[in-house]
XYZ file of C-alpha atoms in Angstrom:
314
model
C 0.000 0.000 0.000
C 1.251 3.920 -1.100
C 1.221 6.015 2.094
C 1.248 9.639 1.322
C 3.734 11.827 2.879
C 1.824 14.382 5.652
C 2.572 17.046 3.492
C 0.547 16.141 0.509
C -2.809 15.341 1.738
C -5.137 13.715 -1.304
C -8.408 16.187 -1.270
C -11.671 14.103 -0.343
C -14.947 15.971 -1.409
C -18.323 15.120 0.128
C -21.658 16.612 -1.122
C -24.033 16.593 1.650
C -27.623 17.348 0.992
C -29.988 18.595 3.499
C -33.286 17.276 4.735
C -36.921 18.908 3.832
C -37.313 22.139 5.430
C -33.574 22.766 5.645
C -31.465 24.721 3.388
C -27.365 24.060 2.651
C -26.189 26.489 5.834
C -28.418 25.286 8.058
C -27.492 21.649 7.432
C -23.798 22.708 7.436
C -24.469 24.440 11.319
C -26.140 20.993 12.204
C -23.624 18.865 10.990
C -20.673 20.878 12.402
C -19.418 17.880 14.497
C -19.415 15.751 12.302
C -16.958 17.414 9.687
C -15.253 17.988 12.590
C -14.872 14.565 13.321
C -14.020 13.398 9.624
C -11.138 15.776 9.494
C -9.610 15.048 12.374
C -10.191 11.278 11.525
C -8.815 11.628 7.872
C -5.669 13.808 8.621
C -3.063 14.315 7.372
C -3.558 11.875 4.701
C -7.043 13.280 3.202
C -7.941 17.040 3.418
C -11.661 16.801 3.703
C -13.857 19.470 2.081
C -17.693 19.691 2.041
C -20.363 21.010 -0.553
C -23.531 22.153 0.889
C -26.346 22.761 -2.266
C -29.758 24.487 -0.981
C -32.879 22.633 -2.686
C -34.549 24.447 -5.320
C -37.784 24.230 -4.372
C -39.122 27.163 -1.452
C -41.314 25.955 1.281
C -43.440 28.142 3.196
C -44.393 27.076 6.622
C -46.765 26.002 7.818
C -47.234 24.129 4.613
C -49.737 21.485 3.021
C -49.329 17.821 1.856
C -51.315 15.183 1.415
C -50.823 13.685 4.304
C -51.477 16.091 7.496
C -49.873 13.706 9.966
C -46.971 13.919 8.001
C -46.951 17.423 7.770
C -47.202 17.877 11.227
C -44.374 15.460 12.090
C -41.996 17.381 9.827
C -42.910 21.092 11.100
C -42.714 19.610 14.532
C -39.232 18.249 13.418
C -38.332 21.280 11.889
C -39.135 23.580 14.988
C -37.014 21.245 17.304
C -33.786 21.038 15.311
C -34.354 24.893 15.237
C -34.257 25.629 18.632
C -30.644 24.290 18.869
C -29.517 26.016 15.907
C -28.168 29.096 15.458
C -30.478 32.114 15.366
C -28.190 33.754 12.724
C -28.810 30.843 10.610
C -30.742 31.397 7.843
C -34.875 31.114 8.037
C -35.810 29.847 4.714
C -36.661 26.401 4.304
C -36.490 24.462 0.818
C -36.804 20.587 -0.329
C -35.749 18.890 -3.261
C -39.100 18.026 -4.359
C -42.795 18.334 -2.953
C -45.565 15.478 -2.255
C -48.630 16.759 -3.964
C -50.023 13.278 -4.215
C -50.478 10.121 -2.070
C -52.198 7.812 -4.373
C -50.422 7.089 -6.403
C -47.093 9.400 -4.689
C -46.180 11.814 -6.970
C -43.220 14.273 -6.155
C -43.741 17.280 -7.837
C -40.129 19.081 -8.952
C -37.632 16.050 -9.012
C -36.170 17.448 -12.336
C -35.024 20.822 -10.764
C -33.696 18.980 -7.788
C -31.935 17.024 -9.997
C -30.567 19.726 -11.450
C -29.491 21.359 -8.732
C -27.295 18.742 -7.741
C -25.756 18.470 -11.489
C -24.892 22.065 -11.154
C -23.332 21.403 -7.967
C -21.219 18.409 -9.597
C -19.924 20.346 -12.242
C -19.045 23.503 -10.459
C -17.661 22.086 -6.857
C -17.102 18.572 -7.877
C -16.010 15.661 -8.411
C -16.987 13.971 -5.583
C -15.785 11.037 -2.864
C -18.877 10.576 -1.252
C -22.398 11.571 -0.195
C -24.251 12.206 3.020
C -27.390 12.773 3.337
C -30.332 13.476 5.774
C -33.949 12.758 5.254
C -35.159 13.611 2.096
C -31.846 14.956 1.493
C -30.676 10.555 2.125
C -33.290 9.417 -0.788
C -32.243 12.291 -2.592
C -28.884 11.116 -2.800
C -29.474 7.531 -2.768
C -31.154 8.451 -6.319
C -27.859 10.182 -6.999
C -25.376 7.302 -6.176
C -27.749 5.068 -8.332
C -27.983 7.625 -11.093
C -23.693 7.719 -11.190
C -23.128 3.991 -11.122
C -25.746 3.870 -14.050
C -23.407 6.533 -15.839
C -21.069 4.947 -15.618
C -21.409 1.535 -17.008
C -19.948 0.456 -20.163
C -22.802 0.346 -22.243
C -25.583 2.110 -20.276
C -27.881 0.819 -23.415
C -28.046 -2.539 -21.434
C -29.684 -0.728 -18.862
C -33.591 -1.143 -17.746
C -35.403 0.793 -20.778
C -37.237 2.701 -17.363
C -34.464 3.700 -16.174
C -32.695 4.991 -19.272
C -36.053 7.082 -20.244
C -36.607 8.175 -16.893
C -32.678 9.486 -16.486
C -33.256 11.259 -19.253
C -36.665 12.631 -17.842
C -34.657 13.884 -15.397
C -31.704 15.140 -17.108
C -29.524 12.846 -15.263
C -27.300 12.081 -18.865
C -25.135 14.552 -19.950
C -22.851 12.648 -22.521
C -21.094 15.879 -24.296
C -20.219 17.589 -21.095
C -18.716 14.455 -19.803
C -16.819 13.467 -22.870
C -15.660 16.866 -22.743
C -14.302 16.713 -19.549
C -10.698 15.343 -18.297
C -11.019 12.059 -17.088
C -9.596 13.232 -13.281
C -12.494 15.475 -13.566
C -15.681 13.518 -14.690
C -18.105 12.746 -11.693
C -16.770 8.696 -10.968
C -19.996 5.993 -9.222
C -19.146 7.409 -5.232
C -16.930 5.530 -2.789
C -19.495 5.866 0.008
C -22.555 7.063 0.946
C -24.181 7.920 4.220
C -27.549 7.997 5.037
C -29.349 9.684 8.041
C -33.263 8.925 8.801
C -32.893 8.057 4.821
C -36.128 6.038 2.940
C -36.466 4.971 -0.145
C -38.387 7.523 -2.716
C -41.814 6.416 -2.505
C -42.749 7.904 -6.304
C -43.031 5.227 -8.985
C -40.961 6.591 -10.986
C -38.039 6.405 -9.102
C -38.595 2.399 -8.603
C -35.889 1.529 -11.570
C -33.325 3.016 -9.779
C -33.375 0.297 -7.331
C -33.255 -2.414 -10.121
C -30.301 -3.676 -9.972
C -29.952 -2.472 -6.164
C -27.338 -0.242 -5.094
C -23.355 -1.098 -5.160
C -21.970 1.594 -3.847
C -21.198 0.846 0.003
C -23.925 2.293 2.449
C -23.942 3.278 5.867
C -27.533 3.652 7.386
C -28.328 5.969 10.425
C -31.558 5.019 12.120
C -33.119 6.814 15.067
C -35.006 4.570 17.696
C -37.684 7.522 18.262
C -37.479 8.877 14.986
C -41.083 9.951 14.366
C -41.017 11.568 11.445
C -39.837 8.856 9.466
C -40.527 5.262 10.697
C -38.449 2.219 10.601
C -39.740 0.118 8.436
C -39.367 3.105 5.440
C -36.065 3.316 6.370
C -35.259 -0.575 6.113
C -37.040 0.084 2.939
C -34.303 1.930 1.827
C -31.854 -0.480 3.016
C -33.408 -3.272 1.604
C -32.585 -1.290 -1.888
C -28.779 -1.594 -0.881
C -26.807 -5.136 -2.415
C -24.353 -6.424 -0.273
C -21.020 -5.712 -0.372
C -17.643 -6.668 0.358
C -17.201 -7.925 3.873
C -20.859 -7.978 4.724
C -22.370 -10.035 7.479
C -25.732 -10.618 9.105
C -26.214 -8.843 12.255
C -26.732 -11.972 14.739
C -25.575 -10.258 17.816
C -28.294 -8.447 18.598
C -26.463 -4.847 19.012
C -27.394 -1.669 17.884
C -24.729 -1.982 15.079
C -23.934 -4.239 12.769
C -24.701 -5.537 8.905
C -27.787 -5.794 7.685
C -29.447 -8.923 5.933
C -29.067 -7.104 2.690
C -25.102 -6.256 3.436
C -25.538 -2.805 4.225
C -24.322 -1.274 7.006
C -26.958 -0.162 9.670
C -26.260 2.021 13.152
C -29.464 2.258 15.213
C -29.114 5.707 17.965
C -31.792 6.339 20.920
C -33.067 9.724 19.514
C -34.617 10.726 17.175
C -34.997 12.874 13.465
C -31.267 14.247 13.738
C -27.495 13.735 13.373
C -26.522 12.203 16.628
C -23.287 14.060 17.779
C -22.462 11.829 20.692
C -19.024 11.041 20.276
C -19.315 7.425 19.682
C -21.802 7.866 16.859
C -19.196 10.068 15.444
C -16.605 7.188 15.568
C -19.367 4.937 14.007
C -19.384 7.181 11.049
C -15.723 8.332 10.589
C -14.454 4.555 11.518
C -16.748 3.192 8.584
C -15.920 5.571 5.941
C -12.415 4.892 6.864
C -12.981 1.509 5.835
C -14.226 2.432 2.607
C -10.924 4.184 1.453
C -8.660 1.868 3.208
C -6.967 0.163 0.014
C -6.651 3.964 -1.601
C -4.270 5.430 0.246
C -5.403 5.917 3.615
C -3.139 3.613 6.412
C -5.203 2.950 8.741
C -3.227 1.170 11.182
C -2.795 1.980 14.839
C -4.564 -0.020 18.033
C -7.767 1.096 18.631
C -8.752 3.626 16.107
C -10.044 1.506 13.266
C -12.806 -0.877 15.076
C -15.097 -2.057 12.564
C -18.524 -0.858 12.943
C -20.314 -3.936 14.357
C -17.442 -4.576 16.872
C -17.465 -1.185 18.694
C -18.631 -0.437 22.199
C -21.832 1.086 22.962
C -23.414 2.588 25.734
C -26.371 0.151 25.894
């Protein structure tokens, strides 16, 4: 294995997209600890960076969906991860698409969140990684699915759904990638994170899960996560293939590998980023993992645990 010399750190780039009702600062102010945490982890042989894109689409609170409970839920969400936030942060709160329909689910404005993120890619990117909370997590579970599509061989093998539906949604863009150098074309991500994540519940976003997901996944669940519950989160997991390494989680903890080979961390709150340190390590010791083999030496007692080996406080 190449170790890299201190003094040339390789740059790592993470796009993190928000949750509904957020915006890009206020998701960078909640997840301060946690890119906190992944530099310190990474150094000195990644210098980490972070993109934070606001969602396109404006929502005005108190707002209506379909479903009121739901609505509820999230405002209720919203004004709780506001109150420890800063009150300089700022007010406006956007999504990446809107509900406007439960039967059948329709999200309304999936093409400009789309290309919000494309416009993020080009001008900020490439990118390592994604994390993502919320809607922000089945936002960019689409995304992860959408790049490992791009990049196959001969993407005309592909599900004829899925081809019509990426371009529906403007998710090709064949000149500006030939155009590009090949060090800067947007590569299938080396890891993804997803906190109180689900799986997009719109029909058309079911051939993205067909073939299931490659990329390795780390899932955040909440124990009293209201706004989302567990089993649309699992659903989201289930859409994950397994993946080098992967086990069945037998030991009854409140981490470990999933049936499906995905990685899955269960916390006792709720709808948030946990900053407890030893969800931290969770996180920062598993995406360690995922670029060990790159460059990243990862040697040293006790700092590289695997996930579903650490200690936890119950």
């Amino acid at each position: 294995m190449v170790k890299l010399s201190k003094s040339s750190p390789t740059p790592l780039k993470i796009l993190m997209l928000h949750g509904f009702t957020q915006s890009g600062p206020r998701f960078h102010a909640k997840s301060s600890g946690l890119q906190k945490s992944l530099r310190k982890a990474l150094f000195p042989h990644y210098s980490v960076s972070f993109s934070f894109p606001t969602a396109p689409h404006r929502i005005d609170l108190p707002f209506d969906e379909p479903s009121s409970s739901h609505s509820s839920l999230v405002q209720s969400s919203s004004r709780e991860q506001d109150s420890i936030t800063d009150p300089n942060d700022e007010p406006d709160s956007f999504g990446w698409w809107r509900r406007t329909s439960d039967d059948p689910v329709v999200y309304d404005g999936m093409v400009e969140g789309f290309s919000r993120i494309r416009e993020t890619i080009r001008d900020e990117g490439p990118f390592d990684g994604v994390i993502g909370f919320s809607q922000g997590a089945a936002m960019a579970a689409l995304v992860v699915s959408a790049l490992e599509e791009a990049d196959q061989a001969q993407p005309t093998t592909s599900p004829p759904r899925r081809r019509e539906l990426q371009s529906e949604f403007q998710l090709a863009d064949s000149q500006t990638r030939d155009e590009q150098e090949p060090d800067q074309r947007q590569r299938p991500l080396k890891f993804a994170v997803f906190y109180g994540g689900f799986r997009a519940a719109d029909p058309r976003c079911d051939p993205f899960f067909t073939p299931p997901i490659s990329t390795p996944t780390l899932h955040v669940l909440g124990e009293l996560d209201t706004v989302v519950d567990e089993s649309r989160m699992r659903g989201l997991v289930a859409c994950c293939s397994p993946h080098k390494g992967a086990s069945k989680d037998t030991s009854g903890g409140s981490a470990g590998r999933d049936s499906q080979g995905a990685v899955v961390i269960t916390h006792p709150g709720g709808h948030y980023l946990p900053s407890q340190r030893v969800w931290l390590d969770h996180v920062t010791g598993w995406i360690r993992t995922c670029l060990d083999g790159e460059h990243l030496d990862v040697g040293g007692k006790d700092k590289d645990e695997r996930v579903e080996d650490m200690d936890v406080p119950f």
